[in-house]
Short mmCIF file of C-alpha atoms in Angstrom, two decimals:
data_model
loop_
_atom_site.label_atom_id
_atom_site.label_comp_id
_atom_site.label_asym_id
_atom_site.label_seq_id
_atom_site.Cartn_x
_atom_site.Cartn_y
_atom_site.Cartn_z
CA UNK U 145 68.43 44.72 28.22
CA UNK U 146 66.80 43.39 25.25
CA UNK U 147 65.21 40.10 24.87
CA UNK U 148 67.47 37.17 23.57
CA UNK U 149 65.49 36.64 20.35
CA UNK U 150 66.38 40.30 19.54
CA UNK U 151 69.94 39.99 20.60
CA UNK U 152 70.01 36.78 18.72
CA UNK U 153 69.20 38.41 15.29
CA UNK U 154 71.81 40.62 16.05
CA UNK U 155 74.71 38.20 16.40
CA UNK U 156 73.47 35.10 14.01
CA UNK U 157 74.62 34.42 10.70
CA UNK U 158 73.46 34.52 7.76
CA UNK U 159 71.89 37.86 7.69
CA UNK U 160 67.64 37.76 8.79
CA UNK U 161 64.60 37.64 6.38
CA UNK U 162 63.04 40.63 7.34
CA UNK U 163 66.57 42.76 7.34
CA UNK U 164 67.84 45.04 4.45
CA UNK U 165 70.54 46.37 3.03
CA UNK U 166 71.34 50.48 3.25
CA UNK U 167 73.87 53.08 3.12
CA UNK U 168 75.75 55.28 5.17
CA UNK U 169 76.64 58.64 3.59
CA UNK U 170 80.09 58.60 2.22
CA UNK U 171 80.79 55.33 4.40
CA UNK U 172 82.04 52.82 1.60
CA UNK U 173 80.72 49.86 4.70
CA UNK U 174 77.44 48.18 4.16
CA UNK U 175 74.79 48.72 6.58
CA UNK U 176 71.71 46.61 8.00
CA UNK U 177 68.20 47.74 8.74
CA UNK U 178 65.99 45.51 10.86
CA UNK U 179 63.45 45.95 13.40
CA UNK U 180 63.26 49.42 12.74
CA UNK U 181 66.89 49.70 13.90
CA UNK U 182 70.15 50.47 11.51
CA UNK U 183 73.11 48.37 12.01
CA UNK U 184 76.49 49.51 10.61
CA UNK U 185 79.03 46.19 9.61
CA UNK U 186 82.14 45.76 8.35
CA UNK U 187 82.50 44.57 4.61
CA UNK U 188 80.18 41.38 3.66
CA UNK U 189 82.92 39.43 3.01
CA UNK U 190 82.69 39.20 7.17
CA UNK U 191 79.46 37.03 6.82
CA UNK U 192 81.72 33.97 6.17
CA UNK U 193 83.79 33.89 9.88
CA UNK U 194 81.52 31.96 11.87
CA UNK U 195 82.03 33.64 14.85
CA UNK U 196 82.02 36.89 16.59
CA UNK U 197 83.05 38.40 20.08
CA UNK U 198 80.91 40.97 21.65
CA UNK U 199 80.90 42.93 24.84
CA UNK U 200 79.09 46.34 26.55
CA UNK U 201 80.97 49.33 24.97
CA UNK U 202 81.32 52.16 27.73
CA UNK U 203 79.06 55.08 27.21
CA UNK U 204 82.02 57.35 25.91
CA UNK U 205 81.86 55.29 22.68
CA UNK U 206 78.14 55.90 22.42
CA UNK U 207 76.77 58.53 19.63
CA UNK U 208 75.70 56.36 16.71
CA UNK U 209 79.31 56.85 14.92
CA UNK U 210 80.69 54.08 13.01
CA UNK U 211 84.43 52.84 13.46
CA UNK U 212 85.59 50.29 11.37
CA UNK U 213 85.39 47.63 15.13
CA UNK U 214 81.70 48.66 16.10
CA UNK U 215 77.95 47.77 15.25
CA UNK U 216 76.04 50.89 16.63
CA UNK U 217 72.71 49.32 18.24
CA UNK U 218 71.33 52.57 19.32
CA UNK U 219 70.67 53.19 23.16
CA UNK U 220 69.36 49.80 23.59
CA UNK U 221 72.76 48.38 23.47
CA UNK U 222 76.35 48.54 22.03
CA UNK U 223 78.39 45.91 21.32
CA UNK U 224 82.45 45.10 20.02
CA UNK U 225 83.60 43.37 17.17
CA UNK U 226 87.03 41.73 17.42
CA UNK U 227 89.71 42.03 15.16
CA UNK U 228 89.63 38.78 14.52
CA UNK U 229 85.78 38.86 12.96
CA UNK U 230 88.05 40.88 10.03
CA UNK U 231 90.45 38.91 9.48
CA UNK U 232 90.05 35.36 11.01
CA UNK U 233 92.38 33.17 12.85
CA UNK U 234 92.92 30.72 9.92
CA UNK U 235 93.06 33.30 7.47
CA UNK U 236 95.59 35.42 9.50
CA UNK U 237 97.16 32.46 9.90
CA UNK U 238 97.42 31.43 5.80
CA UNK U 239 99.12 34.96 5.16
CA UNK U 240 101.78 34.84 7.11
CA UNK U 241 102.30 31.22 6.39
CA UNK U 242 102.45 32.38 2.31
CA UNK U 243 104.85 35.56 2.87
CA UNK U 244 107.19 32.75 4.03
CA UNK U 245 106.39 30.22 0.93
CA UNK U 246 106.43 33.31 -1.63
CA UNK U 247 110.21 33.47 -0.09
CA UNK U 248 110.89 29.91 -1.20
CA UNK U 249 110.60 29.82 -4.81
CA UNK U 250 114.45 29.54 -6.40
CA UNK U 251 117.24 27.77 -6.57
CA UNK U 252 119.58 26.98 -3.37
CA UNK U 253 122.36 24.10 -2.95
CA UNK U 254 123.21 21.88 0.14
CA UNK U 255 125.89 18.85 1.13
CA UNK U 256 125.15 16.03 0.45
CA UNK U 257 127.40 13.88 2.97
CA UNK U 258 127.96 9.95 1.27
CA UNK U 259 125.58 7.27 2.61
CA UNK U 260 123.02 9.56 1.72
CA UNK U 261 120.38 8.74 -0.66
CA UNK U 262 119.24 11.95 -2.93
CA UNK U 263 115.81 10.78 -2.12
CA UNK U 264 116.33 11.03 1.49
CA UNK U 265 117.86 14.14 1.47
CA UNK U 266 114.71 16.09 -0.16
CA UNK U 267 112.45 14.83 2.17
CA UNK U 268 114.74 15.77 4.86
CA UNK U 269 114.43 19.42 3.81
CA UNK U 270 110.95 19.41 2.72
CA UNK U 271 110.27 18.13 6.15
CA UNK U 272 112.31 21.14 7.67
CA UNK U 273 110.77 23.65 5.45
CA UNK U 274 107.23 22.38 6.11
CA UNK U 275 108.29 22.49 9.77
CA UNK U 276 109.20 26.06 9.77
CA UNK U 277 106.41 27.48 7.82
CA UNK U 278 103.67 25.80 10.70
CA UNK U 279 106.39 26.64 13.41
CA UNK U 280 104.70 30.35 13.32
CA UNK U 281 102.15 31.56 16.59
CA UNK U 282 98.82 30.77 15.71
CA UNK U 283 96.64 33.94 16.59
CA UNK U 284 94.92 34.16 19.58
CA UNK U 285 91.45 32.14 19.21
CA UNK U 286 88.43 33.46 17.84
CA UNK U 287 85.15 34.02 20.36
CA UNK U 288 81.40 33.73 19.86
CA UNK U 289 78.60 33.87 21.61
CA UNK U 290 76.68 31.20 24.05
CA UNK U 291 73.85 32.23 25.99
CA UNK U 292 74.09 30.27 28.90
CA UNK U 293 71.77 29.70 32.13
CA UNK U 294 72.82 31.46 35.18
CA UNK U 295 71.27 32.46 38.65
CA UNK U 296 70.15 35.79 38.90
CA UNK U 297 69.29 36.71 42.33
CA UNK U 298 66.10 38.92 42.77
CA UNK U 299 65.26 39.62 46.56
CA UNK U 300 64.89 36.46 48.02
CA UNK U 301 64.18 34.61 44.83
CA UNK U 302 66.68 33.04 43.14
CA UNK U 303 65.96 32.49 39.60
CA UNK U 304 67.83 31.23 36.25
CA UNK U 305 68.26 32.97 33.17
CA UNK U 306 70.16 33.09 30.10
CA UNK U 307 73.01 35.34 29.90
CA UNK U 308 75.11 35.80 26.58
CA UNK U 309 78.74 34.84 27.38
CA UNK U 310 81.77 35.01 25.20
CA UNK U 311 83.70 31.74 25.04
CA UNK U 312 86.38 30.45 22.39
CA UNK U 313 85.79 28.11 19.41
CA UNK U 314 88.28 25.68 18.62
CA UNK U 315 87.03 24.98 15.04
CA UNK U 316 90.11 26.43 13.62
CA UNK U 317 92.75 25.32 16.36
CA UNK U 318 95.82 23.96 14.62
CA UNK U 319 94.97 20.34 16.86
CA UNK U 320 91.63 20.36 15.18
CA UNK U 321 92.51 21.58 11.52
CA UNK U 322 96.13 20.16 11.67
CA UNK U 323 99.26 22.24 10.17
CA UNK U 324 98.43 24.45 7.22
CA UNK U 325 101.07 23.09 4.87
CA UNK U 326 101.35 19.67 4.63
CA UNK U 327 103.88 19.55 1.17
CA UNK U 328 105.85 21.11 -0.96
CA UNK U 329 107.22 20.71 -4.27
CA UNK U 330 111.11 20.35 -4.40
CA UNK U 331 112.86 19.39 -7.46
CA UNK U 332 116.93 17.98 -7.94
CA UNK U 333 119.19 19.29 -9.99
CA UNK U 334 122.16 16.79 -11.33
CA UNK U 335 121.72 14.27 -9.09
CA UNK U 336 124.41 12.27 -6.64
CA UNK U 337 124.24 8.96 -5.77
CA UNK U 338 124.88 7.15 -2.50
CA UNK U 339 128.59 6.93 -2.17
CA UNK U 340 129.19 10.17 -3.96
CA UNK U 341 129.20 13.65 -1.98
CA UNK U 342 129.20 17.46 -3.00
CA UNK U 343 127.20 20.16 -3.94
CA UNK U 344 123.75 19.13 -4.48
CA UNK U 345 121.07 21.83 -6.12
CA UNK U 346 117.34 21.74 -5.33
CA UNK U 347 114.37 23.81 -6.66
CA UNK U 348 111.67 25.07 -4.75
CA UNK U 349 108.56 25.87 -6.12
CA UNK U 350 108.74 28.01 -9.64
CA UNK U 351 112.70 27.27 -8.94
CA UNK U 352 112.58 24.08 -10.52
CA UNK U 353 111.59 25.32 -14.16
CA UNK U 354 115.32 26.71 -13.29
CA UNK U 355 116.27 23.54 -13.40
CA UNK U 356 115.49 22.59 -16.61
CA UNK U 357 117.58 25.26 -17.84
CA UNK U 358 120.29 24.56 -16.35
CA UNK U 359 120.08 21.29 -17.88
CA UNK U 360 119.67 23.15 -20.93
CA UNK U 361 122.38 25.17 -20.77
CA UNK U 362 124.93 22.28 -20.73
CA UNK U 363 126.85 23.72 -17.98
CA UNK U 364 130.14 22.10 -16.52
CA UNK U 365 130.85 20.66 -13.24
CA UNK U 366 134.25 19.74 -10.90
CA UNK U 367 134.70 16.92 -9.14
CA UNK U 368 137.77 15.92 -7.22
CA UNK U 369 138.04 11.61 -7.56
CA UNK U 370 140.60 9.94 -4.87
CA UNK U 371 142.15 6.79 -6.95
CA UNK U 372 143.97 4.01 -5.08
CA UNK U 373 146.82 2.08 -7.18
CA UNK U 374 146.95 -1.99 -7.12
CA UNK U 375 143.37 -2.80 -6.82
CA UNK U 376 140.98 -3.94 -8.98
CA UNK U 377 137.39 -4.58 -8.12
CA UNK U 378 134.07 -5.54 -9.86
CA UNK U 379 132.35 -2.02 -9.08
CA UNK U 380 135.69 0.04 -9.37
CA UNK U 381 134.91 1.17 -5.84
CA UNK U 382 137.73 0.31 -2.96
CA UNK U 383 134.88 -1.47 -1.01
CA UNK U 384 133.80 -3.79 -4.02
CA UNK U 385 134.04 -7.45 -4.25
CA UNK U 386 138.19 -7.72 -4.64
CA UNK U 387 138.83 -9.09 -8.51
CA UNK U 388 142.86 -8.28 -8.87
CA UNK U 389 146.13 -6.80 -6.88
CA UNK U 390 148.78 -5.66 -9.23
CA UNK U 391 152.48 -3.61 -8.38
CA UNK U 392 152.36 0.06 -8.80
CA UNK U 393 155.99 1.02 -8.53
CA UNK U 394 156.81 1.88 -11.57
CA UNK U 395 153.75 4.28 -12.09
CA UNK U 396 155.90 7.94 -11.84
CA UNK U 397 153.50 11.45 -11.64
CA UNK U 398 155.05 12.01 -14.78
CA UNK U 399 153.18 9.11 -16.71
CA UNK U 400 149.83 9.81 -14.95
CA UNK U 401 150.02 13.10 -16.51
CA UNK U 402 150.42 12.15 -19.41
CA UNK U 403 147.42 10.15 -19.43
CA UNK U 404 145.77 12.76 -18.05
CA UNK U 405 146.78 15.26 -21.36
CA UNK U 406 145.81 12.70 -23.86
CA UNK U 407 142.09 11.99 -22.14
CA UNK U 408 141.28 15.72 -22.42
CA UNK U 409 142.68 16.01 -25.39
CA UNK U 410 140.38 13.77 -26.76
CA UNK U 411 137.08 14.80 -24.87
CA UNK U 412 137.54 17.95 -26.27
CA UNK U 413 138.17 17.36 -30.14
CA UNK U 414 134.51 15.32 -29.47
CA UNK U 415 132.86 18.51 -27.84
CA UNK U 416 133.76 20.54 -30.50
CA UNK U 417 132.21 17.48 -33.28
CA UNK U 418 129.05 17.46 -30.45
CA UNK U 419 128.80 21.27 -30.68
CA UNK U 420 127.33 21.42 -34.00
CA UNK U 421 130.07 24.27 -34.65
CA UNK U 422 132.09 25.10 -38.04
CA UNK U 423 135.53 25.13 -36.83
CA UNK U 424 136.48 27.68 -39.60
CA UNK U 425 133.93 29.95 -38.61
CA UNK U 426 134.50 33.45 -36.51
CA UNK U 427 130.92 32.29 -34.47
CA UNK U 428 133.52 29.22 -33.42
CA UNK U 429 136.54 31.24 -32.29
CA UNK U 430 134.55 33.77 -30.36
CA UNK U 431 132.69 30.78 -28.36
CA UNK U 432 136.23 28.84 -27.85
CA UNK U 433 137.59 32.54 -26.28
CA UNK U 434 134.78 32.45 -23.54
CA UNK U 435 134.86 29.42 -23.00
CA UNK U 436 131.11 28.75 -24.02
CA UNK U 437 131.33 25.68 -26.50
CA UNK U 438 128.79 23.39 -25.59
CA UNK U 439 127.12 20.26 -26.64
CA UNK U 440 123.82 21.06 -28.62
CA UNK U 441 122.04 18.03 -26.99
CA UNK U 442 122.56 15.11 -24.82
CA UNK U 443 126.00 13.63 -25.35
CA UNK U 444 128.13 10.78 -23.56
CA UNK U 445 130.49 12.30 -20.74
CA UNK U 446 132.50 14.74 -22.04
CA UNK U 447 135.78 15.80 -19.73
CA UNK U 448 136.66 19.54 -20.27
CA UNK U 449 139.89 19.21 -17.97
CA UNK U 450 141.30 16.62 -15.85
CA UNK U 451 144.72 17.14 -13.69
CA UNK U 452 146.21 15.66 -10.99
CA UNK U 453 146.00 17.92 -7.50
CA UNK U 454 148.26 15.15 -5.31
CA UNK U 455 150.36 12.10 -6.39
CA UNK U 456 151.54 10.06 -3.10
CA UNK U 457 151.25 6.40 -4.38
CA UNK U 458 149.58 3.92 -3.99
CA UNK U 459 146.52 7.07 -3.27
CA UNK U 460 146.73 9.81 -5.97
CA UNK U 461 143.73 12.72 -6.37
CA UNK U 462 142.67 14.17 -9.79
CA UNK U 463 140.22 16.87 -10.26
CA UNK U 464 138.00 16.59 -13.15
CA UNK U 465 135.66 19.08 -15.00
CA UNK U 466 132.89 17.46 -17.34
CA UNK U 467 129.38 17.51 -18.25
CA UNK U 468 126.85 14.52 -18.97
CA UNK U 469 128.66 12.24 -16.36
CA UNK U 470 127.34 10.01 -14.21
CA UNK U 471 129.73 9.23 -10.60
CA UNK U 472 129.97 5.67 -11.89
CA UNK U 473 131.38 6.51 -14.96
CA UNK U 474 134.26 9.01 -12.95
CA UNK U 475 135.19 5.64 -11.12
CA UNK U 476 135.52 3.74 -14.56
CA UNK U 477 137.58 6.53 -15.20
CA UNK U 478 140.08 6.17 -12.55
CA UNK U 479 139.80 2.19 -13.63
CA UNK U 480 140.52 3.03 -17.42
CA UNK U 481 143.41 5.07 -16.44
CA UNK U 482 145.10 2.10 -14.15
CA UNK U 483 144.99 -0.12 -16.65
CA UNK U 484 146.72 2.76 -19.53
CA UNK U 485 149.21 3.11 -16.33
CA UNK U 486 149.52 -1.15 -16.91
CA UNK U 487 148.72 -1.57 -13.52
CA UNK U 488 145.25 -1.19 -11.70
CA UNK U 489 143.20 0.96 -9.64
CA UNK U 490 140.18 1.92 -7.84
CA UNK U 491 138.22 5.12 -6.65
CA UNK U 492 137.95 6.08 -3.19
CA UNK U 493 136.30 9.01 -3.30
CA UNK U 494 133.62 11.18 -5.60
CA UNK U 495 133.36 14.54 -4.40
CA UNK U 496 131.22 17.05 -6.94
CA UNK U 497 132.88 20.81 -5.95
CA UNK U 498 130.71 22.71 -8.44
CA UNK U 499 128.01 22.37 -9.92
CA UNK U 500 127.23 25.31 -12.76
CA UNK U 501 127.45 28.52 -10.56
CA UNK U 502 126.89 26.46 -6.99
CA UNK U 503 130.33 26.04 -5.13
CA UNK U 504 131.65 24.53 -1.94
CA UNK U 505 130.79 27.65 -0.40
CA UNK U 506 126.91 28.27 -1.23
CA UNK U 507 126.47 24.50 -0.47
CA UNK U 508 124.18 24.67 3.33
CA UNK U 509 125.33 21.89 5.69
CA UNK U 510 123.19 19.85 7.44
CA UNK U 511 122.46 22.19 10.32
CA UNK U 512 121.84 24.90 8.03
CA UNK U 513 118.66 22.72 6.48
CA UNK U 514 115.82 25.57 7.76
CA UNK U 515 113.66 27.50 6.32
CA UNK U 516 115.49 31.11 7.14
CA UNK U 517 118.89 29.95 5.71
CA UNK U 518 117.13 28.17 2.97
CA UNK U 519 115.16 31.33 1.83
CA UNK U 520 118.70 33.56 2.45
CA UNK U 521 120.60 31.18 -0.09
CA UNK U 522 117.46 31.84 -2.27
CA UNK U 523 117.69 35.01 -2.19
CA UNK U 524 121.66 35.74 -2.34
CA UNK U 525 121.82 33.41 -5.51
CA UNK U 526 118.88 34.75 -7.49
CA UNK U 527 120.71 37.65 -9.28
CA UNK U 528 123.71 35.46 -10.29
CA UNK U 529 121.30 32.75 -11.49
CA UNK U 530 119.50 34.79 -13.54
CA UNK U 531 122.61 36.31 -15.04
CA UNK U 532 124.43 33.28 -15.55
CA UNK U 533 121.53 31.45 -17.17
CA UNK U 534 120.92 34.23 -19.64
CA UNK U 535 124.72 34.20 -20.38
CA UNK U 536 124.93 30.20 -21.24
CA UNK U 537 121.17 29.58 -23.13
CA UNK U 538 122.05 32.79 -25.46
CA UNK U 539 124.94 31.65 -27.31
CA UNK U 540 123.00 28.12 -27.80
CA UNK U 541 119.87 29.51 -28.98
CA UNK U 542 121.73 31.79 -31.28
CA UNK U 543 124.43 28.58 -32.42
CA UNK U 544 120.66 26.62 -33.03
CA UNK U 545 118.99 29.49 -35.25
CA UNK U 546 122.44 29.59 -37.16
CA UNK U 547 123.63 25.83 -37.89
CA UNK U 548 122.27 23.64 -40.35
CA UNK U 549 124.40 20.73 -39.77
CA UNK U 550 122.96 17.31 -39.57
CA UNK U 551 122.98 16.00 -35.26
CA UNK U 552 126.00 13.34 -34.58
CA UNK U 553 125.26 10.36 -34.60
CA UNK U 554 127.94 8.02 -36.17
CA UNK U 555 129.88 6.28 -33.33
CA UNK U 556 133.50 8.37 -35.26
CA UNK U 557 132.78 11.37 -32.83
CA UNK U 558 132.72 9.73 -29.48
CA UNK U 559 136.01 10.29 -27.58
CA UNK U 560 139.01 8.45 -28.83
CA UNK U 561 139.06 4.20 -28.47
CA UNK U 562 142.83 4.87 -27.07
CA UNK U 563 141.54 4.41 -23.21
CA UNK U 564 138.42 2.95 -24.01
CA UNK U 565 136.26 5.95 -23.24
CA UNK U 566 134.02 5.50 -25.67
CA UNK U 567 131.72 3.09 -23.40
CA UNK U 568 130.55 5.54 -21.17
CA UNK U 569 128.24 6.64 -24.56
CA UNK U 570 126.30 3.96 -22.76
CA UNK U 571 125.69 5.49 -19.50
#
């Protein structure tokens, strides 16, 4: 057995004075010579893990060969490194944690149910993100070594000594070193406010530069607004402070749609003016084909199409597709177009159904906020986001390089004065 001071150089870190370093043939491992004695080691990056487990290795391992999990001591004695003096516990620990996170970064959408601040709701899932990337089993706990007094029994005598003793160290237990992720960065698309409800984009990680495009790339969104006939009220919501009650029966489906035709009508003669486009040009046509005419900066809310789904008075339900809105300015809407109706009304109900290329259907629910749904929506909607983004900032970059027209800014190209739409400029 050899003396503790001996086994003590062995097993303490950092490496003794009086040791130096050698080689090993064709081993690419370092090697240490002290005492006369060579000592083969892992890579020196292992000189940082604090601790080590070591125990007798059984004479079929003796020879003086070098595996990547021994230190060959000669006859003398033999000892076993752990897997864990390779790789530590905290370190293990921090790569699986980060094959998760690398998982994260993209753009996914959720539900956002009304009475639910925006705010709220992104803590909510950075909470349950940060929750499932601790949630995974710590490795086992690393040992080192504690020479420890005994008895050792001699004849009669009874006498103590020290004997080294493997034991666990807690200084990287998860109780000790708490969770290794404590936040995460989680951006919000077109935001919803507290009554409203819908489809409700975040960005995780390099995901939210997506975000920014999407804001650049002007892209539309549905709603579907309930309106309520006969009520008037100081927010325009039904729940507001009550201001008027006005009949409703001669309002007809056939009126409301008519109101409906002249509002788009005008929202889109002022995209086209907010477009920065030559309507004689071929450039012009082509973009009005796909579909892809777009406002070259910010604008007031522009409606791209409005129609009425259900008519069953006094309730009626329109669903709207615009850009640059805000929900309060979609219940001034259904206010504006009471009063054309010469009666009044209210909104019930702001529901967003798309928002760019996020539907209803990639939208997680609220039992669905974890990390392994949240990094499957990731993944099932980066190829379509990528396409989709290339397919709306392309025609705008191109429309920039090309027009030389002045911006708008004369108060003529805001939609039409008819139904008073030209307030929301304010918004």
């Amino acid at each position: 057995m050899w003396p503790v001071c001996h086994l003590l150089n062995v097993l303490t870190l950092p490496i003794p004075v009086n040791a130096e370093w050698i080689s090993k043939g064709d081993r690419t491992s370092p090697a240490l010579r002290f005492f006369g004695r060579p000592y083969f080691l892992p890579p020196s990056r292992v000189f940082h893990t604090r601790t080590i487990r070591c125990e007798p290795l059984p004479a079929a391992e003796l020879g003086g060969a070098y595996c990547k999990d021994h230190i060959c001591c000669g006859t003398a004695g033999h000892f076993r490194l752990e897997s864990a003096f390779w790789l530590g516990g905290t370190e293990a620990w921090h790569v699986m944690g980060s094959a998760s996170l690398a998982r994260l970064h993209g753009l996914f959408a959720v539900y956002k149910p009304p009475g639910l601040k925006w705010l709220h709701l992104r803590d909510t899932v950075e909470m349950q993100l940060l929750k499932g990337l601790n949630a995974g089993k710590p490795p086992a706990p690393e040992q080192r070594v504690r020479f420890l007094l005994g008895p050792v029994e001699d004849g009669e005598e009874k006498q103590l000594t020290l004997k080294a003793t493997s034991v666990p160290t807690l200084t990287n237990h998860r109780l000790v070193c708490g969770p290794e992720f404590l936040r995460l960065k989680i951006g919000v698309g077109h935001r919803l406010d507290t009554r409203s409800s819908g489809v409700l984009v975040l960005g995780v990680g390099h995901g939210r530069r997506l975000l920014m495009d999407m804001y650049d790339a002007h892209l539309t969104k549905d709603y579907t607004v309930r309106g309520l006939l006969g009520k008037a009220t100081d927010d325009f919501c039904e729940d507001g402070r009550l201001v008027e009650k006005t009949t409703y029966d001669h309002v007809t489906r056939e009126k409301l749609d008519r109101i409906l035709a002249v509002i788009q009508g005008s929202h889109q003669k002022a995209l086209v003016m907010y477009s920065n486009l030559d309507l004689q040009s071929q450039e012009a046509y082509e973009m009005a084909v796909r579909g892809m005419i777009r406002p070259m900066s910010k604008s007031p809310m522009l409606i791209t199409g409005i129609r009425c789904l259900n008519f069953s008075p006094p309730e009626f339900l329109l669903e709207v597709q615009c850009m640059h809105e805000t929900q309060q300015q979609l219940r001034k809407l259904v206010h504006e177009i009471g009063l054309e109706l010469k009666t009044t009304a209210v909104c019930m109900q702001v529901r967003r159904t798309r928002d760019g290329f996020f539907t209803l259907d990639d939208a997680l629910l609220r039992t669905q906020w974890n990390l392994q749904s949240i990094q499957d929506a990731i993944r099932a909607a980066a190829p379509r986001v990528a396409e989709q983004l290339e397919k709306n900032l392309r025609p705008r970059f191109d429309t920039q390089q090309l027009s030389s027209s002045d911006h708008p800014g004369d108060d003529s190209k805001s939609p039409g004065s008819t139904l008073r739409l030209e307030s929301y400029s304010g918004h």
